[in-house]
Amino acid sequence: MIDRLAACLPRCQRTVRPTACVALYATLGCAGSSTSPPIAVEEDTSFSGPFPVQITGYAGDAMEPFITRNGQHLLFNNRNDPADLTDLHIAERVNDSSFTYLGPLAPLNSVALDAVAAGTADGTIYFVSLRSYFATFSTIHRSTLAGSVAGPPSLMATITTGGGGLLDFDVDVAADGATLTVARGRFTGGAIPTSADLVLYQADGAGFIPSAAGAATYGAVNTAGLEYAPATSADGLLLSFTRLAQAPGSAPTLWIARRAAVTDPWGAPARIRGPSGMVEAGSWSPDARTLYYHALAGDRFMIQRLTR
């Protein structure tokens, strides 16, 4: 949900000196706005649901789901709130609606915010952490996942905003690892970014570099609203993302875009009919027939799913 945007920067109050927080808010002072096309209003009616998802053995908030490319595990983080220590967790699949909690992914977690996992078919995991932001303006880290065991993470230093008010707060990676997408927001000291769009990187050796095709690839997706939480299907032909309109009282909505080939730009997106309220952050099952996401149910965030 948009709490993830609002919480990222205040969270620094427990991870760095107070003076560093002041410096960050001062640094995030460049106003900006998107010049992208108007928001589409078409609805996608191809889904049924929503249906609840149970994580047996876990009673906390569950947000930012990622279903591993082999379908065997669910990665998620607990609540994105400055009062909580946001860490990554893992559960094992029982069936489409049920997972068994295995515990935190300890090697990936730190005293900073650690959240929003995504991965490739070979078990490479990418996630967002604020642990190095003040020194590098980079938030994307990489690790490995063998079964339910994570390896030590490393910072992806080539994926950097360069400062100037920008923060990468979401990440998605193609199943083959050829491309990586971040949600990049511009903060000006307030709780909500003044803009947020999807930005494409392409693999380059052991790292990633900005893609020359990025603007065209997301040309029909990025708007004057806030686009974030991207998730591509295993075949690279479906994109789920979250959009929040820049209007008082707006709630985030789940969207879907399609394309005929992985080299094509994404087509005009449509809002997914069904989920309502505070819903965000889709993740596809390996066969792309199920879309998982998080929703606020009462005072707790839980995982739900839709089926196609």
PDB file of C-alpha atoms in Angstrom:
ATOM      1  CA  MET A   1       0.000   0.000   0.000  1.00  0.00           C
ATOM      2  CA  ILE A   2       0.962   3.640  -0.087  1.00  0.00           C
ATOM      3  CA  ASP A   3       2.204   3.206   3.522  1.00  0.00           C
ATOM      4  CA  ARG A   4       5.258   1.643   1.927  1.00  0.00           C
ATOM      5  CA  LEU A   5       6.004   4.993   0.280  1.00  0.00           C
ATOM      6  CA  ALA A   6       5.165   7.007   3.357  1.00  0.00           C
ATOM      7  CA  ALA A   7       7.144   4.776   5.705  1.00  0.00           C
ATOM      8  CA  CYS A   8      10.421   4.418   3.829  1.00  0.00           C
ATOM      9  CA  LEU A   9      11.833   7.799   4.740  1.00  0.00           C
ATOM     10  CA  PRO A  10      10.565   8.215   8.325  1.00  0.00           C
ATOM     11  CA  ARG A  11      11.943   4.732   9.018  1.00  0.00           C
ATOM     12  CA  CYS A  12      15.437   6.183   8.913  1.00  0.00           C
ATOM     13  CA  GLN A  13      14.812   7.605  12.392  1.00  0.00           C
ATOM     14  CA  ARG A  14      15.638   4.235  13.906  1.00  0.00           C
ATOM     15  CA  THR A  15      18.390   3.200  11.512  1.00  0.00           C
ATOM     16  CA  VAL A  16      20.666   6.262  11.351  1.00  0.00           C
ATOM     17  CA  ARG A  17      21.519   9.353  13.398  1.00  0.00           C
ATOM     18  CA  PRO A  18      18.747  11.997  13.560  1.00  0.00           C
ATOM     19  CA  THR A  19      21.005  14.425  11.708  1.00  0.00           C
ATOM     20  CA  ALA A  20      21.151  12.012   8.794  1.00  0.00           C
ATOM     21  CA  CYS A  21      17.358  11.997   8.631  1.00  0.00           C
ATOM     22  CA  VAL A  22      17.348  15.774   8.425  1.00  0.00           C
ATOM     23  CA  ALA A  23      19.945  15.599   5.672  1.00  0.00           C
ATOM     24  CA  LEU A  24      17.858  13.076   3.743  1.00  0.00           C
ATOM     25  CA  TYR A  25      14.747  15.242   3.860  1.00  0.00           C
ATOM     26  CA  ALA A  26      16.834  18.213   2.759  1.00  0.00           C
ATOM     27  CA  THR A  27      18.313  16.190  -0.097  1.00  0.00           C
ATOM     28  CA  LEU A  28      14.892  14.984  -1.244  1.00  0.00           C
ATOM     29  CA  GLY A  29      13.927  18.484  -2.274  1.00  0.00           C
ATOM     30  CA  CYS A  30      13.701  18.524  -6.059  1.00  0.00           C
ATOM     31  CA  ALA A  31      10.108  18.857  -7.208  1.00  0.00           C
ATOM     32  CA  GLY A  32       9.046  16.949 -10.289  1.00  0.00           C
ATOM     33  CA  SER A  33       6.031  15.771 -12.212  1.00  0.00           C
ATOM     34  CA  SER A  34       5.288  13.230 -14.917  1.00  0.00           C
ATOM     35  CA  THR A  35       4.414  14.219 -18.448  1.00  0.00           C
ATOM     36  CA  SER A  36       3.022  10.769 -19.282  1.00  0.00           C
ATOM     37  CA  PRO A  37      -0.364  10.057 -20.898  1.00  0.00           C
ATOM     38  CA  PRO A  38      -3.683  10.275 -19.023  1.00  0.00           C
ATOM     39  CA  ILE A  39      -4.780   7.431 -16.789  1.00  0.00           C
ATOM     40  CA  ALA A  40      -6.798   4.734 -18.581  1.00  0.00           C
ATOM     41  CA  VAL A  41     -10.236   3.767 -17.295  1.00  0.00           C
ATOM     42  CA  GLU A  42     -10.759   0.388 -18.997  1.00  0.00           C
ATOM     43  CA  GLU A  43     -11.531  -2.510 -16.650  1.00  0.00           C
ATOM     44  CA  ASP A  44     -10.201  -6.061 -16.913  1.00  0.00           C
ATOM     45  CA  THR A  45     -12.874  -8.612 -16.001  1.00  0.00           C
ATOM     46  CA  SER A  46     -10.879 -11.794 -16.608  1.00  0.00           C
ATOM     47  CA  PHE A  47     -10.299 -12.524 -12.900  1.00  0.00           C
ATOM     48  CA  SER A  48     -12.461 -14.196 -10.266  1.00  0.00           C
ATOM     49  CA  GLY A  49     -12.087 -13.638  -6.539  1.00  0.00           C
ATOM     50  CA  PRO A  50     -10.661 -12.328  -4.339  1.00  0.00           C
ATOM     51  CA  PHE A  51      -9.916 -15.402  -2.233  1.00  0.00           C
ATOM     52  CA  PRO A  52      -8.101 -15.434   1.129  1.00  0.00           C
ATOM     53  CA  VAL A  53      -4.622 -16.932   1.498  1.00  0.00           C
ATOM     54  CA  GLN A  54      -3.602 -18.576   4.773  1.00  0.00           C
ATOM     55  CA  ILE A  55      -0.055 -18.664   6.150  1.00  0.00           C
ATOM     56  CA  THR A  56      -0.211 -21.359   8.821  1.00  0.00           C
ATOM     57  CA  GLY A  57       1.989 -20.582  11.819  1.00  0.00           C
ATOM     58  CA  TYR A  58       2.188 -16.853  11.134  1.00  0.00           C
ATOM     59  CA  ALA A  59      -0.086 -14.285  12.798  1.00  0.00           C
ATOM     60  CA  GLY A  60       1.461 -10.965  11.783  1.00  0.00           C
ATOM     61  CA  ASP A  61       0.986  -8.619   8.846  1.00  0.00           C
ATOM     62  CA  ALA A  62       1.911 -10.057   5.447  1.00  0.00           C
ATOM     63  CA  MET A  63       2.700  -7.672   2.584  1.00  0.00           C
ATOM     64  CA  GLU A  64       4.510  -7.555  -0.783  1.00  0.00           C
ATOM     65  CA  PRO A  65       4.062 -11.224  -1.774  1.00  0.00           C
ATOM     66  CA  PHE A  66       6.394 -12.904  -4.230  1.00  0.00           C
ATOM     67  CA  ILE A  67       5.766 -16.440  -5.440  1.00  0.00           C
ATOM     68  CA  THR A  68       9.079 -18.045  -6.379  1.00  0.00           C
ATOM     69  CA  ARG A  69       9.380 -18.956 -10.047  1.00  0.00           C
ATOM     70  CA  ASN A  70       9.138 -22.679  -9.232  1.00  0.00           C
ATOM     71  CA  GLY A  71       5.943 -22.013  -7.268  1.00  0.00           C
ATOM     72  CA  GLN A  72       7.177 -23.690  -4.087  1.00  0.00           C
ATOM     73  CA  HIS A  73       7.622 -20.714  -1.767  1.00  0.00           C
ATOM     74  CA  LEU A  74       6.016 -17.422  -0.831  1.00  0.00           C
ATOM     75  CA  LEU A  75       8.303 -14.547   0.138  1.00  0.00           C
ATOM     76  CA  PHE A  76       6.765 -11.587   1.928  1.00  0.00           C
ATOM     77  CA  ASN A  77       7.540  -8.889   4.462  1.00  0.00           C
ATOM     78  CA  ASN A  78       5.752  -7.814   7.590  1.00  0.00           C
ATOM     79  CA  ARG A  79       4.139  -4.400   7.947  1.00  0.00           C
ATOM     80  CA  ASN A  80       5.810  -1.395   6.336  1.00  0.00           C
ATOM     81  CA  ASP A  81       5.463   0.929   9.269  1.00  0.00           C
ATOM     82  CA  PRO A  82       8.095   3.063  11.033  1.00  0.00           C
ATOM     83  CA  ALA A  83       7.154   1.449  14.366  1.00  0.00           C
ATOM     84  CA  ASP A  84       7.949  -2.049  13.066  1.00  0.00           C
ATOM     85  CA  LEU A  85      11.173  -3.743  12.083  1.00  0.00           C
ATOM     86  CA  THR A  86      10.303  -4.648   8.503  1.00  0.00           C
ATOM     87  CA  ASP A  87      11.951  -7.936   7.504  1.00  0.00           C
ATOM     88  CA  LEU A  88      11.608 -10.568   4.794  1.00  0.00           C
ATOM     89  CA  HIS A  89       9.943 -13.927   5.579  1.00  0.00           C
ATOM     90  CA  ILE A  90       9.337 -17.209   3.761  1.00  0.00           C
ATOM     91  CA  ALA A  91       6.542 -19.799   3.674  1.00  0.00           C
ATOM     92  CA  GLU A  92       6.213 -23.112   1.832  1.00  0.00           C
ATOM     93  CA  ARG A  93       3.345 -23.856  -0.542  1.00  0.00           C
ATOM     94  CA  VAL A  94       0.646 -26.353   0.442  1.00  0.00           C
ATOM     95  CA  ASN A  95      -1.830 -25.366  -2.265  1.00  0.00           C
ATOM     96  CA  ASP A  96      -2.901 -22.184  -4.037  1.00  0.00           C
ATOM     97  CA  SER A  97      -4.598 -20.825  -0.898  1.00  0.00           C
ATOM     98  CA  SER A  98      -2.381 -22.204   1.849  1.00  0.00           C
ATOM     99  CA  PHE A  99       1.272 -21.864   2.856  1.00  0.00           C
ATOM    100  CA  THR A 100       3.221 -23.039   5.910  1.00  0.00           C
ATOM    101  CA  TYR A 101       5.372 -20.425   7.615  1.00  0.00           C
ATOM    102  CA  LEU A 102       9.083 -21.300   7.742  1.00  0.00           C
ATOM    103  CA  GLY A 103      10.470 -18.167   9.392  1.00  0.00           C
ATOM    104  CA  PRO A 104      12.371 -14.979   8.610  1.00  0.00           C
ATOM    105  CA  LEU A 105      14.978 -14.920   5.846  1.00  0.00           C
ATOM    106  CA  ALA A 106      17.631 -13.995   8.379  1.00  0.00           C
ATOM    107  CA  PRO A 107      20.607 -13.550   6.002  1.00  0.00           C
ATOM    108  CA  LEU A 108      18.685 -10.841   4.111  1.00  0.00           C
ATOM    109  CA  ASN A 109      17.453  -8.842   7.082  1.00  0.00           C
ATOM    110  CA  SER A 110      19.090  -5.886   8.810  1.00  0.00           C
ATOM    111  CA  VAL A 111      18.177  -3.116  11.272  1.00  0.00           C
ATOM    112  CA  ALA A 112      16.892  -1.110   8.285  1.00  0.00           C
ATOM    113  CA  LEU A 113      13.789  -1.747   6.171  1.00  0.00           C
ATOM    114  CA  ASP A 114      14.189  -4.990   4.178  1.00  0.00           C
ATOM    115  CA  ALA A 115      11.250  -5.775   1.912  1.00  0.00           C
ATOM    116  CA  VAL A 116       9.766  -6.363  -1.549  1.00  0.00           C
ATOM    117  CA  ALA A 117      11.400  -9.533  -2.836  1.00  0.00           C
ATOM    118  CA  ALA A 118      11.430 -10.659  -6.474  1.00  0.00           C
ATOM    119  CA  GLY A 119      13.377 -13.380  -8.211  1.00  0.00           C
ATOM    120  CA  THR A 120      14.476 -15.227 -11.329  1.00  0.00           C
ATOM    121  CA  ALA A 121      14.032 -18.837 -12.422  1.00  0.00           C
ATOM    122  CA  ASP A 122      17.549 -19.771 -11.244  1.00  0.00           C
ATOM    123  CA  GLY A 123      16.856 -18.665  -7.646  1.00  0.00           C
ATOM    124  CA  THR A 124      18.487 -15.234  -7.721  1.00  0.00           C
ATOM    125  CA  ILE A 125      16.603 -12.907  -5.375  1.00  0.00           C
ATOM    126  CA  TYR A 126      16.400  -9.110  -5.481  1.00  0.00           C
ATOM    127  CA  PHE A 127      14.952  -6.986  -2.704  1.00  0.00           C
ATOM    128  CA  VAL A 128      14.792  -3.435  -1.368  1.00  0.00           C
ATOM    129  CA  SER A 129      16.789  -2.345   1.678  1.00  0.00           C
ATOM    130  CA  LEU A 130      17.538   1.119   3.028  1.00  0.00           C
ATOM    131  CA  ARG A 131      20.737  -0.040   4.744  1.00  0.00           C
ATOM    132  CA  SER A 132      23.054   1.662   2.218  1.00  0.00           C
ATOM    133  CA  TYR A 133      20.884   4.454   0.849  1.00  0.00           C
ATOM    134  CA  PHE A 134      22.589   7.386   2.559  1.00  0.00           C
ATOM    135  CA  ALA A 135      26.020   6.379   1.269  1.00  0.00           C
ATOM    136  CA  THR A 136      25.090   5.201  -2.225  1.00  0.00           C
ATOM    137  CA  PHE A 137      21.536   6.332  -3.149  1.00  0.00           C
ATOM    138  CA  SER A 138      21.062   2.630  -3.980  1.00  0.00           C
ATOM    139  CA  THR A 139      18.433   0.377  -2.406  1.00  0.00           C
ATOM    140  CA  ILE A 140      18.421  -2.788  -4.543  1.00  0.00           C
ATOM    141  CA  HIS A 141      20.228  -5.830  -3.153  1.00  0.00           C
ATOM    142  CA  ARG A 142      20.795  -9.315  -4.573  1.00  0.00           C
ATOM    143  CA  SER A 143      21.026 -12.743  -2.989  1.00  0.00           C
ATOM    144  CA  THR A 144      20.331 -16.405  -3.781  1.00  0.00           C
ATOM    145  CA  LEU A 145      17.623 -18.754  -2.610  1.00  0.00           C
ATOM    146  CA  ALA A 146      18.299 -22.509  -2.509  1.00  0.00           C
ATOM    147  CA  GLY A 147      15.079 -24.118  -1.376  1.00  0.00           C
ATOM    148  CA  SER A 148      14.205 -22.011   1.660  1.00  0.00           C
ATOM    149  CA  VAL A 149      17.799 -20.984   2.470  1.00  0.00           C
ATOM    150  CA  ALA A 150      19.003 -17.511   1.459  1.00  0.00           C
ATOM    151  CA  GLY A 151      22.615 -16.587   0.847  1.00  0.00           C
ATOM    152  CA  PRO A 152      24.385 -13.388   1.937  1.00  0.00           C
ATOM    153  CA  PRO A 153      23.169 -10.280   0.060  1.00  0.00           C
ATOM    154  CA  SER A 154      25.158  -7.772  -1.948  1.00  0.00           C
ATOM    155  CA  LEU A 155      24.328  -4.220  -3.002  1.00  0.00           C
ATOM    156  CA  MET A 156      23.522  -3.571  -6.675  1.00  0.00           C
ATOM    157  CA  ALA A 157      25.453  -0.316  -6.808  1.00  0.00           C
ATOM    158  CA  THR A 158      24.839   0.271 -10.532  1.00  0.00           C
ATOM    159  CA  ILE A 159      21.108   0.634  -9.819  1.00  0.00           C
ATOM    160  CA  THR A 160      21.191   4.066  -8.244  1.00  0.00           C
ATOM    161  CA  THR A 161      19.035   7.163  -8.312  1.00  0.00           C
ATOM    162  CA  GLY A 162      21.960   9.527  -7.821  1.00  0.00           C
ATOM    163  CA  GLY A 163      19.991  11.334  -5.119  1.00  0.00           C
ATOM    164  CA  GLY A 164      18.185  14.527  -6.027  1.00  0.00           C
ATOM    165  CA  GLY A 165      15.002  13.488  -4.250  1.00  0.00           C
ATOM    166  CA  LEU A 166      14.720  10.050  -5.861  1.00  0.00           C
ATOM    167  CA  LEU A 167      14.272   6.702  -4.136  1.00  0.00           C
ATOM    168  CA  ASP A 168      13.854   3.196  -5.631  1.00  0.00           C
ATOM    169  CA  PHE A 169      11.245   1.561  -3.390  1.00  0.00           C
ATOM    170  CA  ASP A 170      10.088  -1.479  -5.415  1.00  0.00           C
ATOM    171  CA  VAL A 171      11.831  -4.033  -7.616  1.00  0.00           C
ATOM    172  CA  ASP A 172      10.836  -6.701 -10.124  1.00  0.00           C
ATOM    173  CA  VAL A 173      13.058  -8.891 -12.280  1.00  0.00           C
ATOM    174  CA  ALA A 174      12.310 -10.962 -15.380  1.00  0.00           C
ATOM    175  CA  ALA A 175      12.331 -14.729 -14.903  1.00  0.00           C
ATOM    176  CA  ASP A 176      15.414 -15.010 -17.135  1.00  0.00           C
ATOM    177  CA  GLY A 177      17.198 -12.137 -15.375  1.00  0.00           C
ATOM    178  CA  ALA A 178      17.574 -10.137 -18.598  1.00  0.00           C
ATOM    179  CA  THR A 179      15.738  -7.063 -17.319  1.00  0.00           C
ATOM    180  CA  LEU A 180      14.962  -5.503 -13.967  1.00  0.00           C
ATOM    181  CA  THR A 181      12.387  -2.838 -13.132  1.00  0.00           C
ATOM    182  CA  VAL A 182      12.292  -0.453 -10.198  1.00  0.00           C
ATOM    183  CA  ALA A 183       9.570   1.867  -8.982  1.00  0.00           C
ATOM    184  CA  ARG A 184      11.302   5.223  -8.608  1.00  0.00           C
ATOM    185  CA  GLY A 185       9.653   7.938  -6.548  1.00  0.00           C
ATOM    186  CA  ARG A 186      10.495  11.579  -6.058  1.00  0.00           C
ATOM    187  CA  PHE A 187      10.116  12.777  -2.476  1.00  0.00           C
ATOM    188  CA  THR A 188      10.092  16.427  -1.482  1.00  0.00           C
ATOM    189  CA  GLY A 189       9.939  15.983   2.290  1.00  0.00           C
ATOM    190  CA  GLY A 190       6.299  14.908   2.551  1.00  0.00           C
ATOM    191  CA  ALA A 191       4.895  11.443   3.222  1.00  0.00           C
ATOM    192  CA  ILE A 192       3.799  10.793  -0.364  1.00  0.00           C
ATOM    193  CA  PRO A 193       6.078  11.105  -3.409  1.00  0.00           C
ATOM    194  CA  THR A 194       5.235  13.795  -5.916  1.00  0.00           C
ATOM    195  CA  SER A 195       5.784  11.259  -8.705  1.00  0.00           C
ATOM    196  CA  ALA A 196       6.467   7.544  -9.065  1.00  0.00           C
ATOM    197  CA  ASP A 197       7.086   5.650 -12.305  1.00  0.00           C
ATOM    198  CA  LEU A 198       8.453   2.317 -13.466  1.00  0.00           C
ATOM    199  CA  VAL A 199      12.064   2.421 -14.708  1.00  0.00           C
ATOM    200  CA  LEU A 200      13.694  -0.358 -16.755  1.00  0.00           C
ATOM    201  CA  TYR A 201      17.241  -1.714 -16.458  1.00  0.00           C
ATOM    202  CA  GLN A 202      18.930  -4.338 -18.628  1.00  0.00           C
ATOM    203  CA  ALA A 203      21.493  -6.934 -17.644  1.00  0.00           C
ATOM    204  CA  ASP A 204      25.113  -5.968 -18.272  1.00  0.00           C
ATOM    205  CA  GLY A 205      27.673  -8.487 -17.124  1.00  0.00           C
ATOM    206  CA  ALA A 206      27.139  -9.100 -13.412  1.00  0.00           C
ATOM    207  CA  GLY A 207      25.030  -5.969 -13.000  1.00  0.00           C
ATOM    208  CA  PHE A 208      22.389  -3.817 -14.668  1.00  0.00           C
ATOM    209  CA  ILE A 209      22.439  -0.574 -16.605  1.00  0.00           C
ATOM    210  CA  PRO A 210      19.565   1.765 -17.583  1.00  0.00           C
ATOM    211  CA  SER A 211      17.728   0.461 -20.646  1.00  0.00           C
ATOM    212  CA  ALA A 212      17.525   2.706 -23.693  1.00  0.00           C
ATOM    213  CA  ALA A 213      14.131   1.118 -24.379  1.00  0.00           C
ATOM    214  CA  GLY A 214      12.796   1.870 -20.910  1.00  0.00           C
ATOM    215  CA  ALA A 215      10.748   4.981 -21.705  1.00  0.00           C
ATOM    216  CA  ALA A 216       9.047   3.274 -24.649  1.00  0.00           C
ATOM    217  CA  THR A 217       8.519  -0.003 -22.771  1.00  0.00           C
ATOM    218  CA  TYR A 218       6.557   1.734 -20.013  1.00  0.00           C
ATOM    219  CA  GLY A 219       5.186   4.584 -22.142  1.00  0.00           C
ATOM    220  CA  ALA A 220       1.581   3.365 -21.890  1.00  0.00           C
ATOM    221  CA  VAL A 221       1.909   2.503 -18.179  1.00  0.00           C
ATOM    222  CA  ASN A 222       3.513   5.528 -16.524  1.00  0.00           C
ATOM    223  CA  THR A 223       1.169   8.458 -15.903  1.00  0.00           C
ATOM    224  CA  ALA A 224       0.845  11.552 -13.764  1.00  0.00           C
ATOM    225  CA  GLY A 225      -0.376   9.198 -11.032  1.00  0.00           C
ATOM    226  CA  LEU A 226       1.915   6.984  -8.951  1.00  0.00           C
ATOM    227  CA  GLU A 227       2.883   3.658 -10.553  1.00  0.00           C
ATOM    228  CA  TYR A 228       4.690   1.097  -8.421  1.00  0.00           C
ATOM    229  CA  ALA A 229       4.854  -2.591  -7.358  1.00  0.00           C
ATOM    230  CA  PRO A 230       5.595  -4.071 -10.822  1.00  0.00           C
ATOM    231  CA  ALA A 231       5.399  -7.838 -11.340  1.00  0.00           C
ATOM    232  CA  THR A 232       5.960  -9.682 -14.624  1.00  0.00           C
ATOM    233  CA  SER A 233       4.720 -13.179 -15.376  1.00  0.00           C
ATOM    234  CA  ALA A 234       7.222 -15.961 -16.068  1.00  0.00           C
ATOM    235  CA  ASP A 235       6.742 -15.641 -19.837  1.00  0.00           C
ATOM    236  CA  GLY A 236       7.178 -11.853 -19.672  1.00  0.00           C
ATOM    237  CA  LEU A 237       3.851 -11.160 -21.398  1.00  0.00           C
ATOM    238  CA  LEU A 238       1.781  -9.986 -18.406  1.00  0.00           C
ATOM    239  CA  LEU A 239       2.501  -7.076 -16.093  1.00  0.00           C
ATOM    240  CA  SER A 240       0.735  -6.388 -12.825  1.00  0.00           C
ATOM    241  CA  PHE A 241       1.312  -3.062 -11.100  1.00  0.00           C
ATOM    242  CA  THR A 242      -0.295  -0.729  -8.585  1.00  0.00           C
ATOM    243  CA  ARG A 243      -1.500   2.779  -9.355  1.00  0.00           C
ATOM    244  CA  LEU A 244      -2.495   5.573  -6.984  1.00  0.00           C
ATOM    245  CA  ALA A 245      -4.152   8.632  -8.473  1.00  0.00           C
ATOM    246  CA  GLN A 246      -2.849  12.017  -7.333  1.00  0.00           C
ATOM    247  CA  ALA A 247      -6.195  13.088  -5.873  1.00  0.00           C
ATOM    248  CA  PRO A 248      -7.455  13.449  -2.284  1.00  0.00           C
ATOM    249  CA  GLY A 249      -9.128  10.308  -0.977  1.00  0.00           C
ATOM    250  CA  SER A 250      -7.759   8.033  -3.702  1.00  0.00           C
ATOM    251  CA  ALA A 251      -7.024   4.386  -2.916  1.00  0.00           C
ATOM    252  CA  PRO A 252      -4.460   2.215  -4.709  1.00  0.00           C
ATOM    253  CA  THR A 253      -5.750  -0.053  -7.463  1.00  0.00           C
ATOM    254  CA  LEU A 254      -4.360  -3.133  -9.204  1.00  0.00           C
ATOM    255  CA  TRP A 255      -3.752  -2.974 -12.961  1.00  0.00           C
ATOM    256  CA  ILE A 256      -2.742  -5.370 -15.728  1.00  0.00           C
ATOM    257  CA  ALA A 257      -0.936  -4.752 -19.030  1.00  0.00           C
ATOM    258  CA  ARG A 258      -0.209  -7.200 -21.822  1.00  0.00           C
ATOM    259  CA  ARG A 259       2.150  -7.526 -24.777  1.00  0.00           C
ATOM    260  CA  ALA A 260       2.678 -10.039 -27.570  1.00  0.00           C
ATOM    261  CA  ALA A 261       6.461 -10.432 -27.208  1.00  0.00           C
ATOM    262  CA  VAL A 262       9.026  -9.632 -24.523  1.00  0.00           C
ATOM    263  CA  THR A 263      10.667  -7.106 -26.848  1.00  0.00           C
ATOM    264  CA  ASP A 264       7.399  -5.154 -27.270  1.00  0.00           C
ATOM    265  CA  PRO A 265       6.313  -2.172 -25.171  1.00  0.00           C
ATOM    266  CA  TRP A 266       3.507  -2.826 -22.724  1.00  0.00           C
ATOM    267  CA  GLY A 267       0.046  -2.184 -24.116  1.00  0.00           C
ATOM    268  CA  ALA A 268      -2.525   0.135 -22.569  1.00  0.00           C
ATOM    269  CA  PRO A 269      -3.277  -1.184 -19.064  1.00  0.00           C
ATOM    270  CA  ALA A 270      -6.672  -1.928 -17.549  1.00  0.00           C
ATOM    271  CA  ARG A 271      -7.772  -1.777 -13.940  1.00  0.00           C
ATOM    272  CA  ILE A 272      -8.465  -5.220 -12.477  1.00  0.00           C
ATOM    273  CA  ARG A 273     -12.059  -5.563 -11.340  1.00  0.00           C
ATOM    274  CA  GLY A 274     -12.614  -7.206  -7.954  1.00  0.00           C
ATOM    275  CA  PRO A 275     -10.090  -6.060  -5.343  1.00  0.00           C
ATOM    276  CA  SER A 276     -11.113  -2.928  -3.434  1.00  0.00           C
ATOM    277  CA  GLY A 277      -9.910  -0.851  -0.517  1.00  0.00           C
ATOM    278  CA  MET A 278      -6.211  -0.815   0.345  1.00  0.00           C
ATOM    279  CA  VAL A 279      -4.836  -3.343  -2.169  1.00  0.00           C
ATOM    280  CA  GLU A 280      -1.341  -3.456  -3.673  1.00  0.00           C
ATOM    281  CA  ALA A 281       1.624  -5.430  -4.936  1.00  0.00           C
ATOM    282  CA  GLY A 282       0.696  -8.289  -7.255  1.00  0.00           C
ATOM    283  CA  SER A 283       2.767 -11.431  -7.854  1.00  0.00           C
ATOM    284  CA  TRP A 284       2.059 -14.101 -10.481  1.00  0.00           C
ATOM    285  CA  SER A 285       1.988 -17.854 -10.010  1.00  0.00           C
ATOM    286  CA  PRO A 286       4.338 -19.681 -12.422  1.00  0.00           C
ATOM    287  CA  ASP A 287       1.457 -20.437 -14.821  1.00  0.00           C
ATOM    288  CA  ALA A 288       0.142 -16.845 -14.540  1.00  0.00           C
ATOM    289  CA  ARG A 289      -3.343 -18.114 -13.687  1.00  0.00           C
ATOM    290  CA  THR A 290      -3.216 -16.741 -10.135  1.00  0.00           C
ATOM    291  CA  LEU A 291      -2.341 -13.228  -9.008  1.00  0.00           C
ATOM    292  CA  TYR A 292      -1.388 -12.800  -5.354  1.00  0.00           C
ATOM    293  CA  TYR A 293      -1.407  -9.382  -3.647  1.00  0.00           C
ATOM    294  CA  HIS A 294      -1.823  -7.839  -0.197  1.00  0.00           C
ATOM    295  CA  ALA A 295      -4.930  -6.186   1.194  1.00  0.00           C
ATOM    296  CA  LEU A 296      -5.851  -4.442   4.419  1.00  0.00           C
ATOM    297  CA  ALA A 297      -8.453  -6.544   6.259  1.00  0.00           C
ATOM    298  CA  GLY A 298      -9.510  -4.747   9.421  1.00  0.00           C
ATOM    299  CA  ASP A 299      -6.272  -3.615  11.018  1.00  0.00           C
ATOM    300  CA  ARG A 300      -4.065  -6.292   9.470  1.00  0.00           C
ATOM    301  CA  PHE A 301      -2.485  -6.750   6.059  1.00  0.00           C
ATOM    302  CA  MET A 302      -3.077 -10.187   4.556  1.00  0.00           C
ATOM    303  CA  ILE A 303      -2.349 -11.974   1.289  1.00  0.00           C
ATOM    304  CA  GLN A 304      -5.239 -12.547  -1.102  1.00  0.00           C
ATOM    305  CA  ARG A 305      -5.411 -14.002  -4.597  1.00  0.00           C
ATOM    306  CA  LEU A 306      -7.322 -13.723  -7.861  1.00  0.00           C
ATOM    307  CA  THR A 307      -7.636 -16.420 -10.526  1.00  0.00           C
ATOM    308  CA  ARG A 308      -7.867 -16.104 -14.317  1.00  0.00           C
TER     309      ARG A 308
END
